[in-house]
PDB file of N, CA and C in Angstrom:
ATOM      1  N   MET A   1       0.840  -1.179   0.000  1.00  0.00           N
ATOM      2  CA  MET A   1       0.000   0.000   0.000  1.00  0.00           C
ATOM      3  C   MET A   1       0.887   1.245   0.000  1.00  0.00           C
ATOM      4  N   HIS A   2       0.636   2.149  -0.872  1.00  0.00           N
ATOM      5  CA  HIS A   2       1.422   3.379  -0.992  1.00  0.00           C
ATOM      6  C   HIS A   2       0.624   4.522  -0.387  1.00  0.00           C
ATOM      7  N   THR A   3       1.222   5.197   0.563  1.00  0.00           N
ATOM      8  CA  THR A   3       0.560   6.361   1.145  1.00  0.00           C
ATOM      9  C   THR A   3       1.187   7.611   0.573  1.00  0.00           C
ATOM     10  N   GLN A   4       0.377   8.585   0.342  1.00  0.00           N
ATOM     11  CA  GLN A   4       0.835   9.843  -0.228  1.00  0.00           C
ATOM     12  C   GLN A   4       0.954  10.870   0.894  1.00  0.00           C
ATOM     13  N   LEU A   5       2.113  11.469   1.020  1.00  0.00           N
ATOM     14  CA  LEU A   5       2.332  12.497   2.015  1.00  0.00           C
ATOM     15  C   LEU A   5       1.649  13.781   1.567  1.00  0.00           C
ATOM     16  N   GLU A   6       0.841  14.360   2.445  1.00  0.00           N
ATOM     17  CA  GLU A   6       0.194  15.631   2.140  1.00  0.00           C
ATOM     18  C   GLU A   6       0.605  16.658   3.176  1.00  0.00           C
ATOM     19  N   ILE A   7       0.902  17.845   2.714  1.00  0.00           N
ATOM     20  CA  ILE A   7       1.268  18.938   3.608  1.00  0.00           C
ATOM     21  C   ILE A   7       0.510  20.186   3.195  1.00  0.00           C
ATOM     22  N   SER A   8       0.376  21.111   4.114  1.00  0.00           N
ATOM     23  CA  SER A   8      -0.232  22.403   3.792  1.00  0.00           C
ATOM     24  C   SER A   8       0.877  23.399   3.511  1.00  0.00           C
ATOM     25  N   VAL A   9       0.690  24.180   2.468  1.00  0.00           N
ATOM     26  CA  VAL A   9       1.708  25.134   2.034  1.00  0.00           C
ATOM     27  C   VAL A   9       1.054  26.494   1.831  1.00  0.00           C
ATOM     28  N   LEU A  10       1.736  27.533   2.288  1.00  0.00           N
ATOM     29  CA  LEU A  10       1.311  28.898   1.980  1.00  0.00           C
ATOM     30  C   LEU A  10       1.967  29.264   0.659  1.00  0.00           C
ATOM     31  N   TYR A  11       1.155  29.492  -0.364  1.00  0.00           N
ATOM     32  CA  TYR A  11       1.671  29.773  -1.695  1.00  0.00           C
ATOM     33  C   TYR A  11       0.854  30.912  -2.288  1.00  0.00           C
ATOM     34  N   CYS A  12       1.513  31.972  -2.648  1.00  0.00           N
ATOM     35  CA  CYS A  12       0.869  33.152  -3.231  1.00  0.00           C
ATOM     36  C   CYS A  12      -0.277  33.654  -2.345  1.00  0.00           C
ATOM     37  N   GLY A  13      -0.048  33.622  -1.026  1.00  0.00           N
ATOM     38  CA  GLY A  13      -1.019  34.177  -0.095  1.00  0.00           C
ATOM     39  C   GLY A  13      -2.151  33.255   0.305  1.00  0.00           C
ATOM     40  N   CYS A  14      -2.192  32.025  -0.213  1.00  0.00           N
ATOM     41  CA  CYS A  14      -3.261  31.077   0.118  1.00  0.00           C
ATOM     42  C   CYS A  14      -2.648  29.771   0.621  1.00  0.00           C
ATOM     43  N   PHE A  15      -3.365  29.085   1.509  1.00  0.00           N
ATOM     44  CA  PHE A  15      -2.917  27.780   1.979  1.00  0.00           C
ATOM     45  C   PHE A  15      -3.480  26.692   1.076  1.00  0.00           C
ATOM     46  N   TYR A  16      -2.620  25.749   0.705  1.00  0.00           N
ATOM     47  CA  TYR A  16      -3.022  24.621  -0.125  1.00  0.00           C
ATOM     48  C   TYR A  16      -2.524  23.343   0.529  1.00  0.00           C
ATOM     49  N   THR A  17      -3.285  22.277   0.382  1.00  0.00           N
ATOM     50  CA  THR A  17      -2.811  20.961   0.775  1.00  0.00           C
ATOM     51  C   THR A  17      -2.267  20.325  -0.491  1.00  0.00           C
ATOM     52  N   VAL A  18      -1.001  19.936  -0.438  1.00  0.00           N
ATOM     53  CA  VAL A  18      -0.364  19.409  -1.641  1.00  0.00           C
ATOM     54  C   VAL A  18       0.320  18.086  -1.348  1.00  0.00           C
ATOM     55  N   THR A  19       0.464  17.285  -2.367  1.00  0.00           N
ATOM     56  CA  THR A  19       1.180  16.025  -2.250  1.00  0.00           C
ATOM     57  C   THR A  19       2.676  16.301  -2.331  1.00  0.00           C
ATOM     58  N   ASP A  20       3.464  15.302  -1.980  1.00  0.00           N
ATOM     59  CA  ASP A  20       4.913  15.443  -2.042  1.00  0.00           C
ATOM     60  C   ASP A  20       5.379  15.699  -3.467  1.00  0.00           C
ATOM     61  N   GLU A  21       4.715  15.097  -4.450  1.00  0.00           N
ATOM     62  CA  GLU A  21       5.101  15.311  -5.847  1.00  0.00           C
ATOM     63  C   GLU A  21       4.892  16.773  -6.261  1.00  0.00           C
ATOM     64  N   VAL A  22       3.790  17.348  -5.849  1.00  0.00           N
ATOM     65  CA  VAL A  22       3.531  18.758  -6.168  1.00  0.00           C
ATOM     66  C   VAL A  22       4.531  19.649  -5.443  1.00  0.00           C
ATOM     67  N   ARG A  23       4.865  19.278  -4.202  1.00  0.00           N
ATOM     68  CA  ARG A  23       5.831  20.065  -3.435  1.00  0.00           C
ATOM     69  C   ARG A  23       7.172  20.111  -4.161  1.00  0.00           C
ATOM     70  N   ARG A  24       7.570  19.005  -4.793  1.00  0.00           N
ATOM     71  CA  ARG A  24       8.833  18.999  -5.534  1.00  0.00           C
ATOM     72  C   ARG A  24       8.764  19.936  -6.740  1.00  0.00           C
ATOM     73  N   LEU A  25       7.612  20.032  -7.383  1.00  0.00           N
ATOM     74  CA  LEU A  25       7.442  21.002  -8.471  1.00  0.00           C
ATOM     75  C   LEU A  25       7.617  22.426  -7.946  1.00  0.00           C
ATOM     76  N   LEU A  26       7.052  22.670  -6.771  1.00  0.00           N
ATOM     77  CA  LEU A  26       7.105  24.019  -6.210  1.00  0.00           C
ATOM     78  C   LEU A  26       8.508  24.403  -5.757  1.00  0.00           C
ATOM     79  N   LEU A  27       9.337  23.424  -5.347  1.00  0.00           N
ATOM     80  CA  LEU A  27      10.715  23.737  -4.959  1.00  0.00           C
ATOM     81  C   LEU A  27      11.461  24.388  -6.118  1.00  0.00           C
ATOM     82  N   PHE A  28      11.333  23.801  -7.299  1.00  0.00           N
ATOM     83  CA  PHE A  28      11.981  24.370  -8.483  1.00  0.00           C
ATOM     84  C   PHE A  28      11.413  25.757  -8.760  1.00  0.00           C
ATOM     85  N   SER A  29      10.094  25.876  -8.742  1.00  0.00           N
ATOM     86  CA  SER A  29       9.434  27.155  -9.036  1.00  0.00           C
ATOM     87  C   SER A  29       9.866  28.243  -8.062  1.00  0.00           C
ATOM     88  N   GLU A  30       9.843  27.912  -6.780  1.00  0.00           N
ATOM     89  CA  GLU A  30      10.201  28.904  -5.765  1.00  0.00           C
ATOM     90  C   GLU A  30      11.662  29.325  -5.878  1.00  0.00           C
ATOM     91  N   TYR A  31      12.545  28.352  -6.132  1.00  0.00           N
ATOM     92  CA  TYR A  31      13.962  28.701  -6.233  1.00  0.00           C
ATOM     93  C   TYR A  31      14.221  29.565  -7.467  1.00  0.00           C
ATOM     94  N   LEU A  32      13.598  29.232  -8.578  1.00  0.00           N
ATOM     95  CA  LEU A  32      13.765  30.039  -9.787  1.00  0.00           C
ATOM     96  C   LEU A  32      13.226  31.453  -9.561  1.00  0.00           C
ATOM     97  N   ARG A  33      12.100  31.572  -8.895  1.00  0.00           N
ATOM     98  CA  ARG A  33      11.533  32.887  -8.582  1.00  0.00           C
ATOM     99  C   ARG A  33      12.478  33.679  -7.675  1.00  0.00           C
ATOM    100  N   ASP A  34      13.051  32.996  -6.668  1.00  0.00           N
ATOM    101  CA  ASP A  34      14.015  33.656  -5.780  1.00  0.00           C
ATOM    102  C   ASP A  34      15.234  34.149  -6.556  1.00  0.00           C
ATOM    103  N   LEU A  35      15.703  33.326  -7.500  1.00  0.00           N
ATOM    104  CA  LEU A  35      16.863  33.722  -8.303  1.00  0.00           C
ATOM    105  C   LEU A  35      16.552  34.943  -9.164  1.00  0.00           C
ATOM    106  N   LEU A  36      15.378  34.960  -9.774  1.00  0.00           N
ATOM    107  CA  LEU A  36      14.984  36.120 -10.580  1.00  0.00           C
ATOM    108  C   LEU A  36      14.970  37.381  -9.728  1.00  0.00           C
ATOM    109  N   ARG A  37      14.414  37.268  -8.545  1.00  0.00           N
ATOM    110  CA  ARG A  37      14.342  38.423  -7.641  1.00  0.00           C
ATOM    111  C   ARG A  37      15.751  38.861  -7.234  1.00  0.00           C
ATOM    112  N   GLU A  38      16.578  37.886  -6.854  1.00  0.00           N
ATOM    113  CA  GLU A  38      17.949  38.185  -6.407  1.00  0.00           C
ATOM    114  C   GLU A  38      18.780  38.819  -7.519  1.00  0.00           C
ATOM    115  N   LYS A  39      18.607  38.345  -8.729  1.00  0.00           N
ATOM    116  CA  LYS A  39      19.375  38.863  -9.874  1.00  0.00           C
ATOM    117  C   LYS A  39      18.720  40.092 -10.500  1.00  0.00           C
ATOM    118  N   LYS A  40      17.583  40.493  -9.923  1.00  0.00           N
ATOM    119  CA  LYS A  40      16.844  41.677 -10.401  1.00  0.00           C
ATOM    120  C   LYS A  40      16.522  41.578 -11.895  1.00  0.00           C
ATOM    121  N   MET A  41      15.934  40.441 -12.272  1.00  0.00           N
ATOM    122  CA  MET A  41      15.595  40.208 -13.665  1.00  0.00           C
ATOM    123  C   MET A  41      14.115  39.850 -13.776  1.00  0.00           C
ATOM    124  N   THR A  42      13.474  40.355 -14.791  1.00  0.00           N
ATOM    125  CA  THR A  42      12.065  40.038 -15.017  1.00  0.00           C
ATOM    126  C   THR A  42      11.944  38.758 -15.841  1.00  0.00           C
ATOM    127  N   VAL A  43      10.757  38.193 -15.812  1.00  0.00           N
ATOM    128  CA  VAL A  43      10.481  37.003 -16.623  1.00  0.00           C
ATOM    129  C   VAL A  43      10.650  37.341 -18.095  1.00  0.00           C
ATOM    130  N   SER A  44      10.172  38.499 -18.495  1.00  0.00           N
ATOM    131  CA  SER A  44      10.285  38.908 -19.905  1.00  0.00           C
ATOM    132  C   SER A  44      11.738  39.055 -20.337  1.00  0.00           C
ATOM    133  N   ALA A  45      12.560  39.663 -19.471  1.00  0.00           N
ATOM    134  CA  ALA A  45      13.979  39.831 -19.808  1.00  0.00           C
ATOM    135  C   ALA A  45      14.671  38.483 -19.916  1.00  0.00           C
ATOM    136  N   LEU A  46      14.403  37.581 -18.969  1.00  0.00           N
ATOM    137  CA  LEU A  46      15.025  36.257 -19.019  1.00  0.00           C
ATOM    138  C   LEU A  46      14.556  35.492 -20.251  1.00  0.00           C
ATOM    139  N   SER A  47      13.304  35.651 -20.608  1.00  0.00           N
ATOM    140  CA  SER A  47      12.777  35.000 -21.804  1.00  0.00           C
ATOM    141  C   SER A  47      13.503  35.482 -23.054  1.00  0.00           C
ATOM    142  N   ARG A  48      13.648  36.791 -23.176  1.00  0.00           N
ATOM    143  CA  ARG A  48      14.349  37.353 -24.343  1.00  0.00           C
ATOM    144  C   ARG A  48      15.782  36.849 -24.419  1.00  0.00           C
ATOM    145  N   LEU A  49      16.489  36.869 -23.297  1.00  0.00           N
ATOM    146  CA  LEU A  49      17.897  36.461 -23.287  1.00  0.00           C
ATOM    147  C   LEU A  49      18.080  34.968 -23.536  1.00  0.00           C
ATOM    148  N   SER A  50      17.231  34.154 -22.896  1.00  0.00           N
ATOM    149  CA  SER A  50      17.433  32.700 -22.914  1.00  0.00           C
ATOM    150  C   SER A  50      16.780  32.002 -24.097  1.00  0.00           C
ATOM    151  N   GLY A  51      15.793  32.659 -24.705  1.00  0.00           N
ATOM    152  CA  GLY A  51      15.071  32.013 -25.796  1.00  0.00           C
ATOM    153  C   GLY A  51      13.960  31.086 -25.313  1.00  0.00           C
ATOM    154  N   VAL A  52      13.724  31.044 -24.008  1.00  0.00           N
ATOM    155  CA  VAL A  52      12.635  30.250 -23.450  1.00  0.00           C
ATOM    156  C   VAL A  52      11.376  31.115 -23.483  1.00  0.00           C
ATOM    157  N   GLU A  53      10.281  30.561 -24.001  1.00  0.00           N
ATOM    158  CA  GLU A  53       9.049  31.348 -24.119  1.00  0.00           C
ATOM    159  C   GLU A  53       8.624  31.923 -22.772  1.00  0.00           C
ATOM    160  N   ARG A  54       8.155  33.161 -22.798  1.00  0.00           N
ATOM    161  CA  ARG A  54       7.733  33.837 -21.577  1.00  0.00           C
ATOM    162  C   ARG A  54       6.611  33.079 -20.887  1.00  0.00           C
ATOM    163  N   THR A  55       5.643  32.579 -21.666  1.00  0.00           N
ATOM    164  CA  THR A  55       4.534  31.851 -21.038  1.00  0.00           C
ATOM    165  C   THR A  55       5.019  30.550 -20.396  1.00  0.00           C
ATOM    166  N   ALA A  56       5.999  29.896 -21.004  1.00  0.00           N
ATOM    167  CA  ALA A  56       6.551  28.671 -20.417  1.00  0.00           C
ATOM    168  C   ALA A  56       7.247  28.991 -19.093  1.00  0.00           C
ATOM    169  N   LEU A  57       8.006  30.083 -19.067  1.00  0.00           N
ATOM    170  CA  LEU A  57       8.668  30.503 -17.826  1.00  0.00           C
ATOM    171  C   LEU A  57       7.635  30.862 -16.758  1.00  0.00           C
ATOM    172  N   SER A  58       6.614  31.605 -17.138  1.00  0.00           N
ATOM    173  CA  SER A  58       5.581  31.998 -16.178  1.00  0.00           C
ATOM    174  C   SER A  58       4.891  30.779 -15.584  1.00  0.00           C
ATOM    175  N   LYS A  59       4.579  29.803 -16.421  1.00  0.00           N
ATOM    176  CA  LYS A  59       3.929  28.585 -15.922  1.00  0.00           C
ATOM    177  C   LYS A  59       4.874  27.761 -15.057  1.00  0.00           C
ATOM    178  N   ALA A  60       6.149  27.763 -15.388  1.00  0.00           N
ATOM    179  CA  ALA A  60       7.131  27.054 -14.556  1.00  0.00           C
ATOM    180  C   ALA A  60       7.246  27.720 -13.184  1.00  0.00           C
ATOM    181  N   LEU A  61       7.118  29.027 -13.154  1.00  0.00           N
ATOM    182  CA  LEU A  61       7.213  29.769 -11.897  1.00  0.00           C
ATOM    183  C   LEU A  61       6.010  29.540 -10.990  1.00  0.00           C
ATOM    184  N   THR A  62       4.907  29.077 -11.546  1.00  0.00           N
ATOM    185  CA  THR A  62       3.721  28.793 -10.740  1.00  0.00           C
ATOM    186  C   THR A  62       3.496  27.298 -10.560  1.00  0.00           C
ATOM    187  N   GLY A  63       4.431  26.480 -11.043  1.00  0.00           N
ATOM    188  CA  GLY A  63       4.321  25.034 -10.873  1.00  0.00           C
ATOM    189  C   GLY A  63       3.330  24.374 -11.814  1.00  0.00           C
ATOM    190  N   GLN A  64       2.925  25.081 -12.862  1.00  0.00           N
ATOM    191  CA  GLN A  64       1.953  24.530 -13.806  1.00  0.00           C
ATOM    192  C   GLN A  64       2.602  23.794 -14.964  1.00  0.00           C
ATOM    193  N   ARG A  65       3.909  23.965 -15.120  1.00  0.00           N
ATOM    194  CA  ARG A  65       4.583  23.368 -16.273  1.00  0.00           C
ATOM    195  C   ARG A  65       6.026  23.055 -15.902  1.00  0.00           C
ATOM    196  N   VAL A  66       6.551  21.998 -16.496  1.00  0.00           N
ATOM    197  CA  VAL A  66       7.962  21.656 -16.339  1.00  0.00           C
ATOM    198  C   VAL A  66       8.671  22.094 -17.620  1.00  0.00           C
ATOM    199  N   LEU A  67       9.737  22.845 -17.452  1.00  0.00           N
ATOM    200  CA  LEU A  67      10.505  23.320 -18.611  1.00  0.00           C
ATOM    201  C   LEU A  67      11.283  22.162 -19.231  1.00  0.00           C
ATOM    202  N   PRO A  68      11.584  22.245 -20.533  1.00  0.00           N
ATOM    203  CA  PRO A  68      12.450  21.238 -21.139  1.00  0.00           C
ATOM    204  C   PRO A  68      13.849  21.310 -20.520  1.00  0.00           C
ATOM    205  N   TYR A  69      14.513  20.161 -20.443  1.00  0.00           N
ATOM    206  CA  TYR A  69      15.815  20.109 -19.779  1.00  0.00           C
ATOM    207  C   TYR A  69      16.824  21.050 -20.415  1.00  0.00           C
ATOM    208  N   ASP A  70      16.810  21.166 -21.738  1.00  0.00           N
ATOM    209  CA  ASP A  70      17.803  22.019 -22.403  1.00  0.00           C
ATOM    210  C   ASP A  70      17.619  23.498 -22.074  1.00  0.00           C
ATOM    211  N   ALA A  71      16.458  23.880 -21.550  1.00  0.00           N
ATOM    212  CA  ALA A  71      16.248  25.270 -21.148  1.00  0.00           C
ATOM    213  C   ALA A  71      17.077  25.623 -19.914  1.00  0.00           C
ATOM    214  N   LEU A  72      17.432  24.620 -19.102  1.00  0.00           N
ATOM    215  CA  LEU A  72      18.199  24.889 -17.878  1.00  0.00           C
ATOM    216  C   LEU A  72      19.540  25.543 -18.167  1.00  0.00           C
ATOM    217  N   ASP A  73      20.241  25.043 -19.167  1.00  0.00           N
ATOM    218  CA  ASP A  73      21.545  25.631 -19.506  1.00  0.00           C
ATOM    219  C   ASP A  73      21.412  27.118 -19.820  1.00  0.00           C
ATOM    220  N   ALA A  74      20.393  27.458 -20.609  1.00  0.00           N
ATOM    221  CA  ALA A  74      20.186  28.863 -20.977  1.00  0.00           C
ATOM    222  C   ALA A  74      19.827  29.704 -19.748  1.00  0.00           C
ATOM    223  N   LEU A  75      18.985  29.166 -18.866  1.00  0.00           N
ATOM    224  CA  LEU A  75      18.612  29.907 -17.657  1.00  0.00           C
ATOM    225  C   LEU A  75      19.823  30.122 -16.763  1.00  0.00           C
ATOM    226  N   ILE A  76      20.590  29.070 -16.562  1.00  0.00           N
ATOM    227  CA  ILE A  76      21.782  29.158 -15.710  1.00  0.00           C
ATOM    228  C   ILE A  76      22.767  30.177 -16.277  1.00  0.00           C
ATOM    229  N   TYR A  77      22.977  30.146 -17.573  1.00  0.00           N
ATOM    230  CA  TYR A  77      23.914  31.070 -18.203  1.00  0.00           C
ATOM    231  C   TYR A  77      23.430  32.519 -18.096  1.00  0.00           C
ATOM    232  N   HIS A  78      22.192  32.764 -18.467  1.00  0.00           N
ATOM    233  CA  HIS A  78      21.702  34.145 -18.528  1.00  0.00           C
ATOM    234  C   HIS A  78      21.365  34.737 -17.156  1.00  0.00           C
ATOM    235  N   LEU A  79      21.133  33.890 -16.169  1.00  0.00           N
ATOM    236  CA  LEU A  79      20.978  34.393 -14.799  1.00  0.00           C
ATOM    237  C   LEU A  79      22.339  34.573 -14.133  1.00  0.00           C
ATOM    238  N   ARG A  80      23.391  34.119 -14.825  1.00  0.00           N
ATOM    239  CA  ARG A  80      24.768  34.209 -14.319  1.00  0.00           C
ATOM    240  C   ARG A  80      24.878  33.561 -12.938  1.00  0.00           C
ATOM    241  N   LEU A  81      24.394  32.309 -12.878  1.00  0.00           N
ATOM    242  CA  LEU A  81      24.410  31.587 -11.613  1.00  0.00           C
ATOM    243  C   LEU A  81      25.801  31.082 -11.285  1.00  0.00           C
ATOM    244  N   THR A  82      26.097  31.033 -10.010  1.00  0.00           N
ATOM    245  CA  THR A  82      27.346  30.418  -9.559  1.00  0.00           C
ATOM    246  C   THR A  82      27.213  28.914  -9.765  1.00  0.00           C
ATOM    247  N   PRO A  83      28.335  28.175  -9.737  1.00  0.00           N
ATOM    248  CA  PRO A  83      28.230  26.717  -9.872  1.00  0.00           C
ATOM    249  C   PRO A  83      27.285  26.103  -8.824  1.00  0.00           C
ATOM    250  N   GLY A  84      27.333  26.603  -7.608  1.00  0.00           N
ATOM    251  CA  GLY A  84      26.456  26.081  -6.558  1.00  0.00           C
ATOM    252  C   GLY A  84      24.990  26.370  -6.836  1.00  0.00           C
ATOM    253  N   GLU A  85      24.693  27.574  -7.313  1.00  0.00           N
ATOM    254  CA  GLU A  85      23.311  27.929  -7.645  1.00  0.00           C
ATOM    255  C   GLU A  85      22.798  27.083  -8.808  1.00  0.00           C
ATOM    256  N   GLY A  86      23.646  26.903  -9.809  1.00  0.00           N
ATOM    257  CA  GLY A  86      23.265  26.088 -10.958  1.00  0.00           C
ATOM    258  C   GLY A  86      23.020  24.640 -10.566  1.00  0.00           C
ATOM    259  N   GLN A  87      23.865  24.121  -9.692  1.00  0.00           N
ATOM    260  CA  GLN A  87      23.714  22.738  -9.225  1.00  0.00           C
ATOM    261  C   GLN A  87      22.402  22.587  -8.447  1.00  0.00           C
ATOM    262  N   ARG A  88      22.093  23.561  -7.623  1.00  0.00           N
ATOM    263  CA  ARG A  88      20.859  23.507  -6.835  1.00  0.00           C
ATOM    264  C   ARG A  88      19.631  23.586  -7.746  1.00  0.00           C
ATOM    265  N   LEU A  89      19.665  24.458  -8.757  1.00  0.00           N
ATOM    266  CA  LEU A  89      18.555  24.564  -9.694  1.00  0.00           C
ATOM    267  C   LEU A  89      18.348  23.242 -10.424  1.00  0.00           C
ATOM    268  N   ARG A  90      19.442  22.611 -10.869  1.00  0.00           N
ATOM    269  CA  ARG A  90      19.349  21.316 -11.547  1.00  0.00           C
ATOM    270  C   ARG A  90      18.797  20.237 -10.615  1.00  0.00           C
ATOM    271  N   ALA A  91      19.227  20.258  -9.356  1.00  0.00           N
ATOM    272  CA  ALA A  91      18.747  19.263  -8.390  1.00  0.00           C
ATOM    273  C   ALA A  91      17.240  19.404  -8.180  1.00  0.00           C
ATOM    274  N   TYR A  92      16.759  20.640  -8.059  1.00  0.00           N
ATOM    275  CA  TYR A  92      15.321  20.860  -7.905  1.00  0.00           C
ATOM    276  C   TYR A  92      14.572  20.459  -9.179  1.00  0.00           C
ATOM    277  N   TYR A  93      15.178  20.717 -10.334  1.00  0.00           N
ATOM    278  CA  TYR A  93      14.560  20.318 -11.592  1.00  0.00           C
ATOM    279  C   TYR A  93      14.438  18.794 -11.649  1.00  0.00           C
ATOM    280  N   ASP A  94      15.535  18.099 -11.360  1.00  0.00           N
ATOM    281  CA  ASP A  94      15.537  16.632 -11.405  1.00  0.00           C
ATOM    282  C   ASP A  94      14.554  16.037 -10.406  1.00  0.00           C
ATOM    283  N   ALA A  95      14.408  16.679  -9.257  1.00  0.00           N
ATOM    284  CA  ALA A  95      13.518  16.168  -8.215  1.00  0.00           C
ATOM    285  C   ALA A  95      12.062  16.138  -8.676  1.00  0.00           C
ATOM    286  N   GLN A  96      11.719  16.939  -9.658  1.00  0.00           N
ATOM    287  CA  GLN A  96      10.347  16.954 -10.174  1.00  0.00           C
ATOM    288  C   GLN A  96       9.954  15.616 -10.785  1.00  0.00           C
ATOM    289  N   PHE A  97      10.948  14.824 -11.196  1.00  0.00           N
ATOM    290  CA  PHE A  97      10.679  13.581 -11.901  1.00  0.00           C
ATOM    291  C   PHE A  97      10.892  12.341 -11.049  1.00  0.00           C
ATOM    292  N   GLU A  98      11.401  12.515  -9.849  1.00  0.00           N
ATOM    293  CA  GLU A  98      11.732  11.367  -9.015  1.00  0.00           C
ATOM    294  C   GLU A  98      10.551  10.915  -8.182  1.00  0.00           C
ATOM    295  N   LYS A  99      10.456   9.623  -8.021  1.00  0.00           N
ATOM    296  CA  LYS A  99       9.501   9.047  -7.082  1.00  0.00           C
ATOM    297  C   LYS A  99      10.111   9.147  -5.695  1.00  0.00           C
ATOM    298  N   GLU A 100       9.294   9.222  -4.684  1.00  0.00           N
ATOM    299  CA  GLU A 100       9.764   9.415  -3.313  1.00  0.00           C
ATOM    300  C   GLU A 100      10.734   8.327  -2.873  1.00  0.00           C
ATOM    301  N   GLY A 101      10.447   7.067  -3.166  1.00  0.00           N
ATOM    302  CA  GLY A 101      11.324   5.964  -2.752  1.00  0.00           C
ATOM    303  C   GLY A 101      12.703   6.049  -3.372  1.00  0.00           C
ATOM    304  N   LEU A 102      12.782   6.416  -4.642  1.00  0.00           N
ATOM    305  CA  LEU A 102      14.057   6.565  -5.327  1.00  0.00           C
ATOM    306  C   LEU A 102      14.863   7.691  -4.714  1.00  0.00           C
ATOM    307  N   ARG A 103      14.194   8.817  -4.410  1.00  0.00           N
ATOM    308  CA  ARG A 103      14.888   9.943  -3.805  1.00  0.00           C
ATOM    309  C   ARG A 103      15.456   9.560  -2.448  1.00  0.00           C
ATOM    310  N   GLN A 104      14.681   8.860  -1.635  1.00  0.00           N
ATOM    311  CA  GLN A 104      15.156   8.449  -0.320  1.00  0.00           C
ATOM    312  C   GLN A 104      16.330   7.490  -0.459  1.00  0.00           C
ATOM    313  N   SER A 105      16.296   6.598  -1.431  1.00  0.00           N
ATOM    314  CA  SER A 105      17.407   5.667  -1.647  1.00  0.00           C
ATOM    315  C   SER A 105      18.677   6.415  -2.019  1.00  0.00           C
ATOM    316  N   ARG A 106      18.556   7.432  -2.879  1.00  0.00           N
ATOM    317  CA  ARG A 106      19.729   8.222  -3.266  1.00  0.00           C
ATOM    318  C   ARG A 106      20.299   8.964  -2.075  1.00  0.00           C
ATOM    319  N   GLU A 107      19.429   9.481  -1.200  1.00  0.00           N
ATOM    320  CA  GLU A 107      19.910  10.196  -0.021  1.00  0.00           C
ATOM    321  C   GLU A 107      20.693   9.259   0.894  1.00  0.00           C
ATOM    322  N   ILE A 108      20.245   8.037   1.034  1.00  0.00           N
ATOM    323  CA  ILE A 108      20.945   7.064   1.880  1.00  0.00           C
ATOM    324  C   ILE A 108      22.315   6.736   1.298  1.00  0.00           C
ATOM    325  N   VAL A 109      22.371   6.523  -0.016  1.00  0.00           N
ATOM    326  CA  VAL A 109      23.639   6.200  -0.683  1.00  0.00           C
ATOM    327  C   VAL A 109      24.615   7.354  -0.585  1.00  0.00           C
ATOM    328  N   ASP A 110      24.124   8.597  -0.653  1.00  0.00           N
ATOM    329  CA  ASP A 110      24.996   9.778  -0.610  1.00  0.00           C
ATOM    330  C   ASP A 110      25.577  10.050   0.770  1.00  0.00           C
ATOM    331  N   ARG A 111      25.052   9.414   1.802  1.00  0.00           N
ATOM    332  CA  ARG A 111      25.552   9.682   3.161  1.00  0.00           C
ATOM    333  C   ARG A 111      26.921   9.167   3.389  1.00  0.00           C
TER     334      ARG A 111
END
């Protein structure tokens, strides 16, 4: 029997109950949003520079869409991320596709 972890999250001013899979989508979205704010860049500016459609970026920022993997390189380059920031963004991106059991197994192996 597989149980789904549910948590309540404050997101855009409202509380939502979300599954662990949705939470992993939001980790990427929240970190990308934080990076945009920190680098003082708008979604439109990043879209123009990176070649990633503005609507795709906007949906990724709200957890409604997963960007194509090749878009990460362009985002990392044009946001001028440090190696650590780029690695963290990739880790959050990859986590969107992992099942909970696989992620826990990787964490155990990495210890």
